[in-house]
CSV table of C-alpha atoms in Angstrom, one decimal:
chain,number,residue,atom,x,y,z
A,1,ILE,CA,-20.8,33.0,25.4
A,2,ASP,CA,-22.5,29.4,24.8
A,3,ARG,CA,-20.2,29.0,21.7
A,4,MET,CA,-17.1,29.4,23.7
A,5,ARG,CA,-16.8,26.4,26.0
A,6,PHE,CA,-13.2,25.5,24.8
A,7,LYS,CA,-9.9,25.9,26.9
A,8,MET,CA,-8.2,29.5,27.1
A,9,THR,CA,-6.3,31.6,28.7
A,10,ALA,CA,-7.3,35.0,30.3
A,11,GLU,CA,-4.5,37.0,28.3
A,12,SER,CA,-5.1,35.3,25.0
A,13,PRO,CA,-7.7,36.9,22.5
A,14,ALA,CA,-10.4,34.7,23.0
A,15,GLY,CA,-10.0,35.2,26.6
A,16,GLN,CA,-10.2,38.7,26.4
A,17,PHE,CA,-13.2,38.4,24.2
A,18,TRP,CA,-14.9,36.5,26.6
A,19,ASN,CA,-14.2,38.8,29.7
A,20,VAL,CA,-15.9,41.6,27.4
A,21,LEU,CA,-19.2,39.5,26.6
A,22,VAL,CA,-19.3,38.4,30.3
A,23,ALA,CA,-19.2,42.1,31.2
A,24,ARG,CA,-21.4,43.4,28.4
A,25,SER,CA,-23.8,40.7,29.4
A,26,GLN,CA,-23.6,41.5,33.2
A,27,GLU,CA,-24.5,45.4,32.2
A,28,ILE,CA,-27.6,43.8,30.2
A,29,TYR,CA,-28.9,42.1,33.0
A,30,LYS,CA,-28.1,44.8,35.6
A,31,ALA,CA,-30.6,46.9,33.4
A,32,MET,CA,-33.4,44.4,33.3
A,33,PRO,CA,-36.5,44.6,36.2
A,34,GLU,CA,-35.5,43.0,39.3
A,35,ALA,CA,-36.7,39.3,38.7
A,36,ASP,CA,-35.4,39.2,35.0
A,37,ARG,CA,-32.1,40.7,36.6
A,38,ASP,CA,-31.6,37.9,39.2
A,39,ALA,CA,-32.6,35.0,36.8
A,40,GLY,CA,-29.8,36.4,34.0
A,41,MET,CA,-27.3,36.9,36.4
A,42,GLY,CA,-27.9,33.3,37.8
A,43,LEU,CA,-27.6,31.9,34.3
A,44,LEU,CA,-24.6,33.6,33.6
A,45,VAL,CA,-22.9,31.9,37.0
A,46,ASP,CA,-24.2,28.6,35.3
A,47,ARG,CA,-22.3,29.3,32.3
A,48,LEU,CA,-19.0,30.4,33.9
A,49,ALA,CA,-18.9,27.6,36.5
A,50,ALA,CA,-19.8,25.1,33.5
A,51,THR,CA,-16.6,26.5,31.6
A,52,GLU,CA,-14.4,26.3,35.1
A,53,ARG,CA,-14.2,30.0,35.3
A,54,TYR,CA,-15.1,29.5,38.8
A,55,GLU,CA,-13.3,32.9,40.5
A,56,ARG,CA,-15.7,34.7,37.8
A,57,ALA,CA,-18.5,32.8,38.6
A,58,TYR,CA,-18.1,33.4,42.8
A,59,SER,CA,-17.9,37.1,41.6
A,60,VAL,CA,-21.0,37.4,39.3
A,61,ALA,CA,-22.9,35.1,42.2
A,62,GLY,CA,-21.8,37.9,44.7
A,63,GLN,CA,-23.4,40.3,42.9
A,64,ILE,CA,-27.2,39.1,42.5
A,65,GLU,CA,-29.1,41.0,44.4
A,66,ASN,CA,-31.6,38.5,46.1
A,67,ILE,CA,-29.7,37.4,48.7
A,68,PRO,CA,-30.7,33.9,49.2
A,69,LEU,CA,-30.5,33.3,45.1
A,70,SER,CA,-27.3,34.9,45.3
A,71,ARG,CA,-26.0,32.2,48.2
A,72,TRP,CA,-27.6,29.8,46.3
A,73,LYS,CA,-25.7,30.4,43.1
A,74,THR,CA,-22.4,30.1,45.1
A,75,ILE,CA,-23.5,26.7,46.5
A,76,GLU,CA,-23.9,25.3,42.8
A,77,VAL,CA,-20.4,27.0,41.9
A,78,MET,CA,-19.1,24.9,44.8
A,79,ARG,CA,-20.7,22.0,43.8
A,80,HIS,CA,-18.3,22.1,40.3
A,81,GLU,CA,-15.5,22.3,42.2
A,82,ASN,CA,-16.3,19.1,44.5
A,83,ARG,CA,-16.5,21.5,47.8
A,84,TYR,CA,-18.6,19.5,49.4
A,85,ALA,CA,-17.8,20.3,53.1
A,86,ASP,CA,-17.8,24.0,52.3
A,87,MET,CA,-21.5,23.6,50.4
A,88,ALA,CA,-22.7,22.0,53.6
A,89,LYS,CA,-21.9,24.6,55.8
A,90,ALA,CA,-23.3,27.2,53.1
A,91,CYS,CA,-26.4,25.2,52.6
A,92,GLU,CA,-26.8,25.3,56.7
A,93,ASP,CA,-26.5,29.2,56.5
A,94,LEU,CA,-29.0,29.6,53.3
A,95,GLU,CA,-31.6,27.1,55.5
A,96,LYS,CA,-31.6,30.7,58.0
A,97,LEU,CA,-32.5,32.9,55.6
A,98,ASP,CA,-36.3,34.2,54.9
A,99,ASN,CA,-36.5,32.1,51.6
A,100,LYS,CA,-39.0,29.3,51.9
A,101,GLU,CA,-38.1,27.3,48.5
A,102,LEU,CA,-34.2,28.1,48.6
A,103,SER,CA,-34.1,27.2,52.2
A,104,ALA,CA,-35.8,23.9,51.6
A,105,ARG,CA,-33.6,23.4,48.3
A,106,ALA,CA,-30.5,23.7,50.8
A,107,LEU,CA,-32.2,21.7,53.9
A,108,ARG,CA,-32.4,18.7,51.3
A,109,THR,CA,-29.0,19.4,49.6
A,110,ARG,CA,-26.8,19.3,52.9
A,111,ALA,CA,-28.8,15.9,53.7
A,112,ASP,CA,-27.6,14.7,50.6
A,113,LEU,CA,-24.1,15.7,50.9
A,114,TYR,CA,-24.0,14.1,54.6
A,115,LYS,CA,-25.3,10.9,52.9
A,116,ASP,CA,-23.4,10.9,49.5
A,117,GLN,CA,-20.3,12.6,49.9
A,118,LEU,CA,-19.4,13.4,53.6
A,119,ALA,CA,-20.3,9.8,54.8
A,120,ARG,CA,-22.3,12.0,58.1
A,121,TYR,CA,-25.2,9.2,57.8
A,122,GLU,CA,-26.7,10.0,61.4
A,123,ASP,CA,-26.6,13.5,60.9
A,124,ALA,CA,-28.4,12.8,57.3
A,125,ILE,CA,-30.8,10.7,59.2
A,126,LYS,CA,-31.8,13.6,61.3
A,127,LEU,CA,-32.2,15.8,58.4
A,128,TYR,CA,-34.3,13.4,56.3
A,129,ASN,CA,-36.7,13.0,59.2
A,130,GLU,CA,-37.1,16.8,59.4
A,131,ILE,CA,-37.6,16.9,56.1
A,132,ASN,CA,-40.4,14.1,56.1
A,133,ASP,CA,-40.7,13.7,52.5
A,134,ALA,CA,-41.8,10.2,52.2
A,135,PRO,CA,-41.4,7.8,50.7
A,136,ALA,CA,-38.1,9.7,49.2
A,137,THR,CA,-36.7,10.6,52.7
A,138,SER,CA,-37.6,7.2,53.9
A,139,TRP,CA,-35.5,5.4,50.9
A,140,ALA,CA,-32.7,7.9,51.5
A,141,ILE,CA,-32.8,6.8,55.1
A,142,VAL,CA,-32.4,3.3,53.8
A,143,GLU,CA,-29.6,4.1,52.2
A,144,CYS,CA,-28.0,5.9,55.1
A,145,TYR,CA,-28.3,2.9,57.1
A,146,GLU,CA,-26.7,0.2,54.7
A,147,LYS,CA,-23.7,2.4,53.9
A,148,ASP,CA,-23.2,3.3,57.6
A,149,GLY,CA,-22.9,-0.8,57.9
A,150,LYS,CA,-26.4,-1.2,60.0
A,151,PRO,CA,-28.3,-3.5,57.4
A,152,ASP,CA,-30.7,-4.5,60.3
A,153,ARG,CA,-32.0,-0.7,60.6
A,154,ALA,CA,-32.0,-0.5,56.5
A,155,VAL,CA,-34.3,-3.6,56.2
A,156,ALA,CA,-36.6,-2.3,59.3
A,157,MET,CA,-37.1,0.9,57.4
A,158,CYS,CA,-38.0,-1.3,54.4
A,159,SER,CA,-40.5,-2.8,56.5
A,160,GLU,CA,-41.8,0.6,57.6
A,161,ILE,CA,-42.1,1.5,53.7
A,162,GLU,CA,-43.9,-1.7,52.9
A,163,GLY,CA,-46.3,-1.2,55.8
A,164,PHE,CA,-47.1,2.6,54.6
A,165,PHE,CA,-47.0,2.9,50.8
A,166,VAL,CA,-49.1,-0.2,49.0
A,167,ASP,CA,-47.9,0.7,45.6
A,168,ILE,CA,-44.4,0.3,46.2
A,169,ALA,CA,-44.9,-2.4,49.1
A,170,PRO,CA,-43.0,-5.1,46.8
A,171,VAL,CA,-40.3,-3.1,45.7
A,172,ALA,CA,-39.6,-2.2,49.5
A,173,CYS,CA,-40.0,-6.1,50.5
A,174,TYR,CA,-37.3,-7.3,47.7
A,175,ARG,CA,-35.1,-4.4,48.7
A,176,LYS,CA,-34.4,-6.3,51.9
A,177,VAL,CA,-33.1,-9.0,49.6
A,178,GLU,CA,-30.8,-6.7,48.0
A,179,ILE,CA,-29.5,-5.2,51.6
A,180,TRP,CA,-28.8,-8.6,53.0
A,181,GLU,CA,-27.0,-10.0,49.9
A,182,ARG,CA,-24.6,-6.7,50.1
A,183,ALA,CA,-24.3,-7.4,53.8
A,184,GLY,CA,-23.3,-10.9,53.0
A,185,ASP,CA,-25.7,-12.6,55.0
A,186,LYS,CA,-26.9,-15.2,52.4
A,187,THR,CA,-29.1,-16.9,54.9
A,188,LYS,CA,-31.1,-14.0,55.5
A,189,ALA,CA,-30.9,-12.9,52.1
A,190,ILE,CA,-32.7,-16.3,51.1
A,191,ALA,CA,-35.4,-16.1,53.7
A,192,ALA,CA,-36.3,-12.4,52.3
A,193,ALA,CA,-36.5,-13.8,48.6
A,194,ARG,CA,-38.7,-16.6,49.9
A,195,ALA,CA,-40.7,-13.9,51.3
A,196,THR,CA,-41.3,-11.9,48.8
A,197,MET,CA,-42.3,-14.9,46.5
A,198,LYS,CA,-44.8,-15.8,49.0
A,199,LYS,CA,-46.1,-12.2,49.5
A,200,TYR,CA,-46.2,-10.8,45.9
A,201,PRO,CA,-46.4,-13.9,43.6
A,202,LYS,CA,-48.0,-11.7,41.0
A,203,HIS,CA,-45.3,-9.3,40.9
A,204,GLN,CA,-42.3,-8.7,38.9
A,205,VAL,CA,-40.1,-9.0,42.1
A,206,SER,CA,-41.4,-12.3,42.5
A,207,SER,CA,-39.5,-13.4,39.3
A,208,THR,CA,-36.5,-11.6,40.6
A,209,ALA,CA,-36.3,-13.2,43.9
A,210,HIS,CA,-36.9,-16.6,41.9
A,211,GLN,CA,-33.7,-15.7,39.8
A,212,MET,CA,-31.8,-14.5,42.9
A,213,LEU,CA,-32.5,-17.8,45.0
A,214,GLU,CA,-31.8,-20.2,41.6
A,215,ARG,CA,-28.5,-17.9,41.1
A,216,HIS,CA,-27.7,-19.4,44.7
A,217,GLY,CA,-28.5,-22.8,43.7
A,218,ILE,CA,-31.6,-22.9,46.1
A,219,ALA,CA,-34.7,-24.4,45.2
A,220,THR,CA,-37.6,-22.3,45.1
A,221,GLY,CA,-40.3,-24.4,47.3
A,222,GLY,CA,-40.4,-25.5,50.8
A,223,GLY,CA,-41.5,-23.1,53.8
A,224,VAL,CA,-40.8,-19.3,54.4
A,225,THR,CA,-39.0,-17.9,57.2
A,226,ASP,CA,-39.3,-14.7,59.2
A,227,ALA,CA,-35.6,-14.3,59.2
A,228,GLU,CA,-35.8,-11.0,57.0
A,229,GLU,CA,-37.5,-9.3,59.4
C-alpha cells in the first residue's frame, strides 16, 4: 500500500489491486487483539487519506470499534479535505465522550481551528482559557487578539507572560514591538523597542530591538517611555 501513492482510477488494474490490498489489510487488522486492531485500522485510515482516497478513509474510520478513536480518525480525514467547520463540530462532539486523551486533543484542535481557520477569535480565547496550558495557550491568546485587530489586548497579554514566565520574559517583551509594528503604530513600537533594550540589555532581543530602531532611523539613546504598556 505504501508504495502505491500514485494517482489511479478505481477501475484501473492498479486501482483494483489497491482495493484488494486495502480489503486484505482490514481482514488482517480485524483478526488482531483489540488495541492492535484499532491502531492498525487507524494507520490504514492515514494511508488512505494521504493518497486522497477520502471516501474509503471515512469508511475504514467508521469501522474502528473504539468510538473515540473512530471519531478522531474521521476528524483527521476532514483535515485533509480542509473541512474546518465540520472538523470543529466533530471535535466538539468528541469532547463529550469518555476518553480523556482524545477529548483533550479535540478541545485543543477546536481552539486552534477557531484561531487559524475560522476567525472565531473570542470563541478560541474562551477555549484556550479553559485549556489553561500556559504559556502555550497564553501565546495563542496573544495571536487571537492580534488577528482580531486588538493590539492593545495582545500587548497586555504579553505583559502577563513577561510577568509570570521569567525564562521567556525578554521574548514576550519584544513581541510587543512586533505587535505594534504590525498594527502600524510606529510611536508605540519605538517605545516598546527602547523598553526592551533597557529591561534586557544582555539578551538577544536587545540587539533585535536596536536593529529595529536603526531600521526606522531612530537613535538608540535617550529616555524610555511607557507607551507600550
